[in-house]
Coordinates of C-alpha atoms in Angstrom, one line a residue:
Chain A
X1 CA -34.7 0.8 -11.9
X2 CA -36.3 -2.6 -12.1
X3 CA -35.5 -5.3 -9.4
X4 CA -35.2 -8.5 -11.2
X5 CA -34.5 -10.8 -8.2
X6 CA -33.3 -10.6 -4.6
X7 CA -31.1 -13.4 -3.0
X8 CA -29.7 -13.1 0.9
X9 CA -26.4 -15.1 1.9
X10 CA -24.0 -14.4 4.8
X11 CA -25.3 -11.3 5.7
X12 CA -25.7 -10.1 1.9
X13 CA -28.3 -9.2 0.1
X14 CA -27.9 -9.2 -3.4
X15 CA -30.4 -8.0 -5.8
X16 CA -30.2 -7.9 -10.1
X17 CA -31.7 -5.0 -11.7
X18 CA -32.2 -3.1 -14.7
X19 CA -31.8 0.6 -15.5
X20 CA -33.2 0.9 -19.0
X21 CA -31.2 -1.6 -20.8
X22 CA -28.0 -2.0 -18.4
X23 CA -28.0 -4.4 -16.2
X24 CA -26.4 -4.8 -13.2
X25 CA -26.6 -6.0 -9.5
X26 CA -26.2 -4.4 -6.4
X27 CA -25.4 -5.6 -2.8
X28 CA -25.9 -4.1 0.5
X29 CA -26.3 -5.7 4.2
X30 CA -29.6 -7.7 4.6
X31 CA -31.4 -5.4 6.6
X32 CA -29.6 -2.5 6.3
X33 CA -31.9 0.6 5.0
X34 CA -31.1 4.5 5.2
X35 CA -28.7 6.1 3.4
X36 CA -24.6 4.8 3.1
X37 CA -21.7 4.8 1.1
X38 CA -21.8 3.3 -2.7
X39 CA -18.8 1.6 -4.6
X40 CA -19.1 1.1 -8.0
X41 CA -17.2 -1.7 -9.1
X42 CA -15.9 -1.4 -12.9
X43 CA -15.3 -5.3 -14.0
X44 CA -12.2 -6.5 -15.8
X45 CA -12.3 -7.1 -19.8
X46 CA -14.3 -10.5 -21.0
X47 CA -15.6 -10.6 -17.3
X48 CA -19.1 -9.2 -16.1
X49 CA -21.1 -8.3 -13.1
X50 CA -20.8 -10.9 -11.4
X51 CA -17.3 -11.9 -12.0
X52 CA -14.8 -12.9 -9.3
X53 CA -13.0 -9.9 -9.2
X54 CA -16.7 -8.6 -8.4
X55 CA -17.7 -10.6 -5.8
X56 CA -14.5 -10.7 -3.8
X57 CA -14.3 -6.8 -3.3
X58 CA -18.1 -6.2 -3.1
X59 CA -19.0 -9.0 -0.1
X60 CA -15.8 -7.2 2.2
X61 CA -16.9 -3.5 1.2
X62 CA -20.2 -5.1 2.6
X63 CA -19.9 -6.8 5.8
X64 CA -16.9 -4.9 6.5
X65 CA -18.3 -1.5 6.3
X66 CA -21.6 -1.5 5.6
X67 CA -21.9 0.0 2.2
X68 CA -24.0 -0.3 -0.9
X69 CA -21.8 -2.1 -4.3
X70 CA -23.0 -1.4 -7.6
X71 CA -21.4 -3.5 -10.9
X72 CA -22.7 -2.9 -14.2
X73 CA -22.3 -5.3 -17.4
X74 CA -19.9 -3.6 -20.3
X75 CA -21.3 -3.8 -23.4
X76 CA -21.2 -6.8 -25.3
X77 CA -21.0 -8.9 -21.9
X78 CA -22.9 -11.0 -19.2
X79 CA -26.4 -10.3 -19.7
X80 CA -26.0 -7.8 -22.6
X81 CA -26.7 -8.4 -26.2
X82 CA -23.8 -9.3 -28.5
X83 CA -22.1 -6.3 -29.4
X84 CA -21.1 -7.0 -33.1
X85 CA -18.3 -3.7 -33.2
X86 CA -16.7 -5.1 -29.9
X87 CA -17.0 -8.7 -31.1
X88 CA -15.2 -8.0 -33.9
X89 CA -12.2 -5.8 -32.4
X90 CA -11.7 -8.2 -29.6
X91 CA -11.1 -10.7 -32.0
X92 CA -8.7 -9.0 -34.2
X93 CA -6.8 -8.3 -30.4
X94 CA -7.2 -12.5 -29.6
X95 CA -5.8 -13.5 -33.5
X96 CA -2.9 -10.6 -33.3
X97 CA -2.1 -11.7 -29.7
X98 CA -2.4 -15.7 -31.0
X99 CA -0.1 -14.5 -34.0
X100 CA 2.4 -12.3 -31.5
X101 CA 2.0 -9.6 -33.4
X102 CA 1.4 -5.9 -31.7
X103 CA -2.2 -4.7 -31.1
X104 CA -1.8 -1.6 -32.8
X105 CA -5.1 0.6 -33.2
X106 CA -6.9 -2.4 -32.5
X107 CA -6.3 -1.7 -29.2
X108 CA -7.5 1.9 -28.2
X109 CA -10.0 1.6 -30.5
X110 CA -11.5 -1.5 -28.2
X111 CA -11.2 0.7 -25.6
X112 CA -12.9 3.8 -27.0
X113 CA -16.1 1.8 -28.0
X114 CA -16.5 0.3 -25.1
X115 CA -16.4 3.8 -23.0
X116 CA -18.5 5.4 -25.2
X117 CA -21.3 3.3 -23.7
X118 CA -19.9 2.1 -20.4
X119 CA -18.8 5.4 -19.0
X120 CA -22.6 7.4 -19.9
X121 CA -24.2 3.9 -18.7
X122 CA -22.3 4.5 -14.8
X123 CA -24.0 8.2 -14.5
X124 CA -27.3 6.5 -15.9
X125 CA -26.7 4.0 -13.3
X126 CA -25.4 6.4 -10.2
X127 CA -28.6 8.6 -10.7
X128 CA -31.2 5.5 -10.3
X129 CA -29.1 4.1 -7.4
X130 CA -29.1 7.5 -5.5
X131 CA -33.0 7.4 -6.2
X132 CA -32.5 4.3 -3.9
X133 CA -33.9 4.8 0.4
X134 CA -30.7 2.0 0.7
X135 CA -28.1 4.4 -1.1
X136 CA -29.7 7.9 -0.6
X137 CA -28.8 11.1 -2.5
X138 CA -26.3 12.5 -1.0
X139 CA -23.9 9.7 0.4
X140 CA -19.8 9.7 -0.9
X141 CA -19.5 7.7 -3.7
X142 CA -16.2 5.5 -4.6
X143 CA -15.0 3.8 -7.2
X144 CA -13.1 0.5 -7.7
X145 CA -11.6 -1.1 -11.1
X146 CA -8.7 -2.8 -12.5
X147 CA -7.8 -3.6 -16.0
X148 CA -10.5 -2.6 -18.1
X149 CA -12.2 -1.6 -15.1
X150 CA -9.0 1.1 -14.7
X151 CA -9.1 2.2 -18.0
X152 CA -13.2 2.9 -17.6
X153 CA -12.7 3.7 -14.3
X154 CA -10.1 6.8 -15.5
X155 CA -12.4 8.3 -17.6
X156 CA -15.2 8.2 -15.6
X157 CA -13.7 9.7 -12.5
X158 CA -12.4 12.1 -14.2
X159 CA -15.4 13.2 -15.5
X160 CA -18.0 12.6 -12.8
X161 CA -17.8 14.7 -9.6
X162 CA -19.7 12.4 -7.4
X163 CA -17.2 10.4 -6.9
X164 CA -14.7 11.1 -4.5
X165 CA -12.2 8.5 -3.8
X166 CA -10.8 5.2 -6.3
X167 CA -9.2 2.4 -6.6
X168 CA -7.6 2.0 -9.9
X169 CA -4.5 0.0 -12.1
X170 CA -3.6 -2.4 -14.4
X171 CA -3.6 0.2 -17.1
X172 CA -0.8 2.1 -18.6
X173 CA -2.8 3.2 -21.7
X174 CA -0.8 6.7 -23.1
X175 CA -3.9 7.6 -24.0
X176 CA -5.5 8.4 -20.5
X177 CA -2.8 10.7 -19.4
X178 CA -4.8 13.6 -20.0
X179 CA -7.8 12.3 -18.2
X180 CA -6.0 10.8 -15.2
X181 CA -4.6 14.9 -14.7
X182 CA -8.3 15.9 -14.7
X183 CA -8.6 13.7 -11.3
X184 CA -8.2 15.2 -8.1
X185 CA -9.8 13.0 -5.6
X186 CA -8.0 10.5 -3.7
X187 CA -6.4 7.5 -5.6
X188 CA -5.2 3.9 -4.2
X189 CA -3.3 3.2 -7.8
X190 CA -2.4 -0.7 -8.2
X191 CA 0.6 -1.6 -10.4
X192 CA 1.8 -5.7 -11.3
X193 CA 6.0 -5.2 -11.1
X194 CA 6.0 -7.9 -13.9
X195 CA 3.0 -6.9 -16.0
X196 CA 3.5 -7.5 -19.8
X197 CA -0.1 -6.2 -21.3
X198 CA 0.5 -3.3 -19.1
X199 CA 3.9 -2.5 -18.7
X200 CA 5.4 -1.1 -15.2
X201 CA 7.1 2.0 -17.2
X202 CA 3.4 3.1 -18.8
X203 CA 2.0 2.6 -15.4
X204 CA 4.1 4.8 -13.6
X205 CA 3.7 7.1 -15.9
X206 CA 0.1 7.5 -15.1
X207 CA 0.1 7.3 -11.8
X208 CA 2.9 10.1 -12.0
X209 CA 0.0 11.8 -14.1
X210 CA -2.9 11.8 -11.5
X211 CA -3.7 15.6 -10.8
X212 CA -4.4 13.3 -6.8
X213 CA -2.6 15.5 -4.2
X214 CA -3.3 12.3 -2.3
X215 CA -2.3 9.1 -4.7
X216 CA -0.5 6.0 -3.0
X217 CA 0.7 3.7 -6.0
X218 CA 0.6 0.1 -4.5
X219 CA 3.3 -2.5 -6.9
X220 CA 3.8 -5.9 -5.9
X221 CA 5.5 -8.5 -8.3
X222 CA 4.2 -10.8 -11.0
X223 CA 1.6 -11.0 -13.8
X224 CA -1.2 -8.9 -14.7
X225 CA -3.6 -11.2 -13.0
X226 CA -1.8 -11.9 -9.8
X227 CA -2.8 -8.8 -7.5
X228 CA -2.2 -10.2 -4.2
X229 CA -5.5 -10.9 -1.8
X230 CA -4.2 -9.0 0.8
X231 CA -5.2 -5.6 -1.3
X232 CA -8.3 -6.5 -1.4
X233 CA -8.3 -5.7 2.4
X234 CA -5.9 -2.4 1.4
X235 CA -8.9 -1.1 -0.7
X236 CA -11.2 -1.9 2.2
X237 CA -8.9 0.6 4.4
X238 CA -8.4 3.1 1.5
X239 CA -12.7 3.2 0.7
X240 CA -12.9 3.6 4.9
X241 CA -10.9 6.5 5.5
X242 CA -12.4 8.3 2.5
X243 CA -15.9 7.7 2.4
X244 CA -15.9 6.8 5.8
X245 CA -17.9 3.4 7.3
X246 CA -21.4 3.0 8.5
X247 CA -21.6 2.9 12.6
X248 CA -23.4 -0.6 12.8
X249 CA -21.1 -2.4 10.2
X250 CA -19.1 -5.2 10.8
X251 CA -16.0 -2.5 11.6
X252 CA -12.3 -3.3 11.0
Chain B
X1 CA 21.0 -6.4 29.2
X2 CA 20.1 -3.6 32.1
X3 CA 17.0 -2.2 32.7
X4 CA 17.4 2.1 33.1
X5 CA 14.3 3.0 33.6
X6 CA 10.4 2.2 33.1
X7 CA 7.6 3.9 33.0
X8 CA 3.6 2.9 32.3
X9 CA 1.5 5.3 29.9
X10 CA -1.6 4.6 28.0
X11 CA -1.4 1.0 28.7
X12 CA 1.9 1.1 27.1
X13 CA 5.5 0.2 29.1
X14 CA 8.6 2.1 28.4
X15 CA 11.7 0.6 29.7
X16 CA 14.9 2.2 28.9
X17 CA 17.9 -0.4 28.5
X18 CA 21.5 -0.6 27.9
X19 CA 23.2 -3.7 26.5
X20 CA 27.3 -3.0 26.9
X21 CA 27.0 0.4 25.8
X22 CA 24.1 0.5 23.2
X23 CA 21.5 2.6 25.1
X24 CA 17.7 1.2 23.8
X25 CA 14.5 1.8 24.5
X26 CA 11.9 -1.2 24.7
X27 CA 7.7 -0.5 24.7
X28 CA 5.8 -3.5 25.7
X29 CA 1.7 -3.8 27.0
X30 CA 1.7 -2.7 30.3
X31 CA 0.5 -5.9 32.2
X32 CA 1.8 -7.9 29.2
X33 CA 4.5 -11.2 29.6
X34 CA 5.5 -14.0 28.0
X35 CA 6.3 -14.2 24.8
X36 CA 5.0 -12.2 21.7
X37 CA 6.2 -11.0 18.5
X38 CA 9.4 -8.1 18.7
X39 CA 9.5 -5.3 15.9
X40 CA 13.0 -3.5 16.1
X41 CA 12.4 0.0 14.3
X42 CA 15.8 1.9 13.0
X43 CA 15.6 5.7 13.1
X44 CA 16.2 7.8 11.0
X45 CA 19.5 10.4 10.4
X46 CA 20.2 12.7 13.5
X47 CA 17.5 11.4 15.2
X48 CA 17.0 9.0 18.0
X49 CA 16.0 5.7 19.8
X50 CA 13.0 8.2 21.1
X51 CA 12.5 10.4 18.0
X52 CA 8.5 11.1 17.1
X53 CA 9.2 8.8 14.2
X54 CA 10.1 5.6 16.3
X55 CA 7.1 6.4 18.9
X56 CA 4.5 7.0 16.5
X57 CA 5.1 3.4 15.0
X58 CA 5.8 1.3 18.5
X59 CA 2.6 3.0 20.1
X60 CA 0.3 1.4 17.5
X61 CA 2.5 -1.9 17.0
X62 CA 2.0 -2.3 20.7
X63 CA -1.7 -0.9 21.3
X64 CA -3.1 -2.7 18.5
X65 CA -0.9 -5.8 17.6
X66 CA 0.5 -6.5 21.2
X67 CA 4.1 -6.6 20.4
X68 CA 7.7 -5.9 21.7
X69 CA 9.2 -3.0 20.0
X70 CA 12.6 -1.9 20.4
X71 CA 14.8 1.2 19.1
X72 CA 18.5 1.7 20.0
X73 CA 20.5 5.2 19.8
X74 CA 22.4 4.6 16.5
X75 CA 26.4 5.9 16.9
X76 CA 27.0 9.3 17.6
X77 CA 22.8 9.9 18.7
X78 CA 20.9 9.7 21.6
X79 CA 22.1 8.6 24.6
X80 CA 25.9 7.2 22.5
X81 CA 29.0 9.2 22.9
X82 CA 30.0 11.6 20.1
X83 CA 31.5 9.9 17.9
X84 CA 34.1 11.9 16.1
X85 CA 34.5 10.8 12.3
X86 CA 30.4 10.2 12.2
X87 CA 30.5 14.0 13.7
X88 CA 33.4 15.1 10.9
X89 CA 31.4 13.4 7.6
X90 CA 27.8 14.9 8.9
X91 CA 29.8 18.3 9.1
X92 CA 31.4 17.9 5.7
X93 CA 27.8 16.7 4.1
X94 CA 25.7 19.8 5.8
X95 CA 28.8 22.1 4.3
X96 CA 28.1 20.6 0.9
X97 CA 25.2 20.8 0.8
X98 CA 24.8 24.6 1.9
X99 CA 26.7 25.1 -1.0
X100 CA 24.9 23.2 -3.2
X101 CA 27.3 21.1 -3.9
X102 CA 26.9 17.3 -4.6
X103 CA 27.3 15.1 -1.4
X104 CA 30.1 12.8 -3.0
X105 CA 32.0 9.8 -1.6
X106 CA 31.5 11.1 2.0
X107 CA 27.5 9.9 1.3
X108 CA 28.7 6.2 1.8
X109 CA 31.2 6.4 3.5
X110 CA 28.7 7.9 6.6
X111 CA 26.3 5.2 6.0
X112 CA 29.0 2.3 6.2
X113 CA 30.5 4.2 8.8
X114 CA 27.1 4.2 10.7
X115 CA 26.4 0.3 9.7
X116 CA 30.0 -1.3 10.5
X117 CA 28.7 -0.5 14.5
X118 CA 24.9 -0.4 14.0
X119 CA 24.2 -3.9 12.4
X120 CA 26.2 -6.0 15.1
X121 CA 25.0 -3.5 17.5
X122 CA 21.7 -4.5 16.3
X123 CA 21.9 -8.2 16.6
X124 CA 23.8 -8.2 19.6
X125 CA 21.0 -6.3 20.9
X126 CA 18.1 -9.2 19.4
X127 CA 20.0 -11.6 21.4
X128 CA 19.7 -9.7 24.9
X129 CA 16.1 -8.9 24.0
X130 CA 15.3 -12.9 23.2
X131 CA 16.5 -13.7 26.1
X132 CA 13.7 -11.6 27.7
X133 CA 10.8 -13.7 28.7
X134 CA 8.4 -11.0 27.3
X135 CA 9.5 -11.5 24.0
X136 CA 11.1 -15.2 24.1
X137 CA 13.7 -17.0 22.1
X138 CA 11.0 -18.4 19.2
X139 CA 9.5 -15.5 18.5
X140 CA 9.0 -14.1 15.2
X141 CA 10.8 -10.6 14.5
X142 CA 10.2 -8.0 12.2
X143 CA 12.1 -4.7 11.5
X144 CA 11.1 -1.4 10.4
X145 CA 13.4 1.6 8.7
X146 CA 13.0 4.1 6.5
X147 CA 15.8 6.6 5.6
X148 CA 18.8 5.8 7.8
X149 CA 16.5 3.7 9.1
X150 CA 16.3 1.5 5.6
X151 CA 20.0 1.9 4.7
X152 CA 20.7 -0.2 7.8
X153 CA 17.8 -2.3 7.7
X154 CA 18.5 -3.2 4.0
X155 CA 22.2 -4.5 5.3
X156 CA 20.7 -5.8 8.8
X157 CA 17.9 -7.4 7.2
X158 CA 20.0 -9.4 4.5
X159 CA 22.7 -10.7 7.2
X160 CA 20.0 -11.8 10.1
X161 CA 18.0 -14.9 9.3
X162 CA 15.7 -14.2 13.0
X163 CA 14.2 -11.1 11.3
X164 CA 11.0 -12.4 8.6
X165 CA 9.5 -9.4 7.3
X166 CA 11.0 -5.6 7.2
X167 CA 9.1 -2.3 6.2
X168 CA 11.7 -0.6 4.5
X169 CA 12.1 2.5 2.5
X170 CA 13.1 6.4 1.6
X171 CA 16.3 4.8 0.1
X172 CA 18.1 4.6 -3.2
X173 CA 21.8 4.0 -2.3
X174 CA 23.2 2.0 -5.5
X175 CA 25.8 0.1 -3.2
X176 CA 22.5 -2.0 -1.3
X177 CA 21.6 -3.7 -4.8
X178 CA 23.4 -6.7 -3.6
X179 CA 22.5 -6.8 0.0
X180 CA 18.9 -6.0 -1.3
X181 CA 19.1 -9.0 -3.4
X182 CA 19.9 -11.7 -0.6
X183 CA 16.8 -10.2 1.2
X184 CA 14.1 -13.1 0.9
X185 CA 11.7 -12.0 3.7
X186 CA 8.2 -9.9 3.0
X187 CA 9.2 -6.7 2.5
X188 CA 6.7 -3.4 2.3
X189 CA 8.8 -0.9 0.6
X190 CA 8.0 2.6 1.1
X191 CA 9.0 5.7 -1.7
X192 CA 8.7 9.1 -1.2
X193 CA 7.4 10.1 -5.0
X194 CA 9.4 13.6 -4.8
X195 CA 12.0 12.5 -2.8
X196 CA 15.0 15.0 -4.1
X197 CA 17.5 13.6 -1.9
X198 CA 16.5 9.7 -2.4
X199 CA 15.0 9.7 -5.9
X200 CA 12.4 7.3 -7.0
X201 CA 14.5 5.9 -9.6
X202 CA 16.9 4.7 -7.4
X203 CA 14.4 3.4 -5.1
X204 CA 12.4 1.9 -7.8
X205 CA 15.8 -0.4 -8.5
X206 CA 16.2 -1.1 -5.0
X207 CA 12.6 -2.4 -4.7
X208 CA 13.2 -4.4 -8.2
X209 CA 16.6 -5.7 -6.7
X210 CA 14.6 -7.6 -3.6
X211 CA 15.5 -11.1 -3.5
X212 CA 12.1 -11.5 -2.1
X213 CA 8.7 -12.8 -3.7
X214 CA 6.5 -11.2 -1.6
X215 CA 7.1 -7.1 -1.8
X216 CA 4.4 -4.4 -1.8
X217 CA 5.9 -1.5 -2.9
X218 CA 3.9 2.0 -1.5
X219 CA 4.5 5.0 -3.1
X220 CA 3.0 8.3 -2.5
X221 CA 3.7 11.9 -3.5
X222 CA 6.1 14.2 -1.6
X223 CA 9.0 14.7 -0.1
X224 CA 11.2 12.7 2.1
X225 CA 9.4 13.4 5.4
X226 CA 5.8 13.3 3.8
X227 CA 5.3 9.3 4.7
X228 CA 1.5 10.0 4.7
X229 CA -0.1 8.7 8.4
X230 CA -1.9 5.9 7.0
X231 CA 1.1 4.1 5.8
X232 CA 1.4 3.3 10.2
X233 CA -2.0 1.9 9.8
X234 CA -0.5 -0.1 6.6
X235 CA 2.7 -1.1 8.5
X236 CA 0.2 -2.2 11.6
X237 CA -1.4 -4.4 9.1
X238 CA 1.7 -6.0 7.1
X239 CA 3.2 -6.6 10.5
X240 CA 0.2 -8.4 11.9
X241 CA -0.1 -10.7 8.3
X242 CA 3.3 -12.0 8.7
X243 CA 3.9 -11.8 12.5
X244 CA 0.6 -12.4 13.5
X245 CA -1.2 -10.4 16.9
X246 CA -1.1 -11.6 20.2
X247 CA -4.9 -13.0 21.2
X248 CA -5.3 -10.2 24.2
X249 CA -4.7 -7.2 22.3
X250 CA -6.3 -5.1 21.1
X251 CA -6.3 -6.4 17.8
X252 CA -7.2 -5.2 14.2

């Protein structure tokens, strides 16, 4: 892992890095060393690293309870090369959607290319952070993502046994029923009531799937994009009593 | 409004009351006066103003928030009379359903049996507790039910503009699609995901029929009396969003 620069603000400290050719950005409390928890945080689709949805859930997982937050680009965004295969299915999806026709394979398709990178990339990424003094080897690991970030965020917990608690929604892909049985860890799953890209029914459906014998499905009304803020603090409470907080933090 | 009894635990005062003949129970900081915030909780079927259910919520609504909680015996429970034709359509439902058989019009005609007394019983009893001057005429008010507890709230809540935001839940009567709909207040809606006597269809309509824009719906696997622990914590926390904490205590 290469550090490629280190910034402090309120209490953060947030450094870019490298792992290979992924790159991605990490905060933890300035000062804090010795091992903690880590939340990975899987971005939304057309954001990156760094995007809002980032930021907001990483600086309370932070100063709230002490942890380490890791978010990785997806391929073909933020500081990534152009991705010419994902460039090209994302806008067949933006003319079909412009046109209103139906996404069709265009659809899964996006979604399959972009985990056959993004979901290897997180392991690469999970071993070089656990290499970290700040992280440690050994700490519980959780994992937060909506959207794009869900549908990532299915597969990978699924398959990746260090993880042991997430945050997940805004998908109702068919597709990942299989997967979502394969989990078993604790699941805060986030549905929008009025959520047209990702329609309530499909939702349901895969929250109904989750192999979880703990899974709380949290709905609340409107549009895809309109999760209300006061989840943000939910998934602070959910990430605390599963991977626990760390002594010195700011508490809840 | 008389006062029975009171007793002091844990920092916690329990004052037994009777308004007319509605026997109630009122927990309050021990110390504590002037006014605060007042959360009435409903219980639950064949249980009690005192059942564990009711305590387990006003310990922590008073420990951590500061509040006035209050519980009356509904008809028929506690410290109320026996009440003969609530006592002849439990019988005829427990009969029915030792033989398996379905629970039929004698289902609603309990619950508006229960709610012709309970709901004025209810507001009658708001107006004896705001004249208290631990909980003040100005005050906001919140209610909490789930079960028997939700079929009345759902009516209560629709009909009494001084409550402004209700956990509700482990319900799915058809009949409350209309009183559901004239709700406006936050609501935090909780489903029991293998409920067998209050299915999650039903309940997934009655959270879709709320009038209100804010609703969280909170949905987690099990049956009826499963409510996972954390969902007090969650109530704790919706509570103190839309009723605020009083300064002094212990806060969250």
């Amino acid at each position: 892992m290469r550090i490629l620069s280190e910034t402090v603000a309120d209490g953060v400290r947030e450094q870019l890095f490298a792992v290979g050719d992924i790159p991605g950005a990490l905060w933890t409390p300035d000062g804090g060393d010795g091992p903690r928890p880590l939340v990975l945080i899987g971005h939304g689709g057309g954001q990156h690293k760094k995007g809002w949805e980032v930021v907001s859930r990483a600086i309370p997982y932070v100063r709230s309870s002490g942890y380490a937050v890791a978010a990785i680009d997806a391929p073909g965004t933020g500081d990534r090369p152009e991705h010419p295969e994902i460039r090209r299915l994302v806008a067949l999806l933006d003319e079909r959607r412009a046109a209103d026709e139906p996404a069709g394979q265009a659809w899964p398709d996006l979604c399959e290319t972009v985990a056959a990178e993004l979901v290897p990339d997180w392991r690469t990424v999970l071993d070089a952070l656990q290499r970290l003094d700040v992280v440690g080897a050994h700490g519980p690991v959780g994992y937060y993502g909506l959207s794009q970030g869900g549908e990532m965020g299915i597969r990978l917990v699924a398959q990746e046994p260090r993880i042991t608690a997430a945050v997940l929604g805004l998908v109702a892909s068919p597709w990942l029923a299989e997967a979502a049985a394969r989990i078993t860890v604790p699941v805060e799953f986030v549905v929008q009531w009025d959520d047209t890209g990702e329609p309530r029914d499909g939702a349901l459906r895969l929250y109904d799937a989750l192999g979880s014998a703990e899974k709380t499905l949290h709905a609340n009304p409107g549009s895809h994009f309109r999760v209300p803020m006061f989840e943000i603090d939910s998934s602070v409470r959910f990430f605390a009593r599963h991977l626990g907080v760390v002594p010195e933090s700011g508490g809840r």
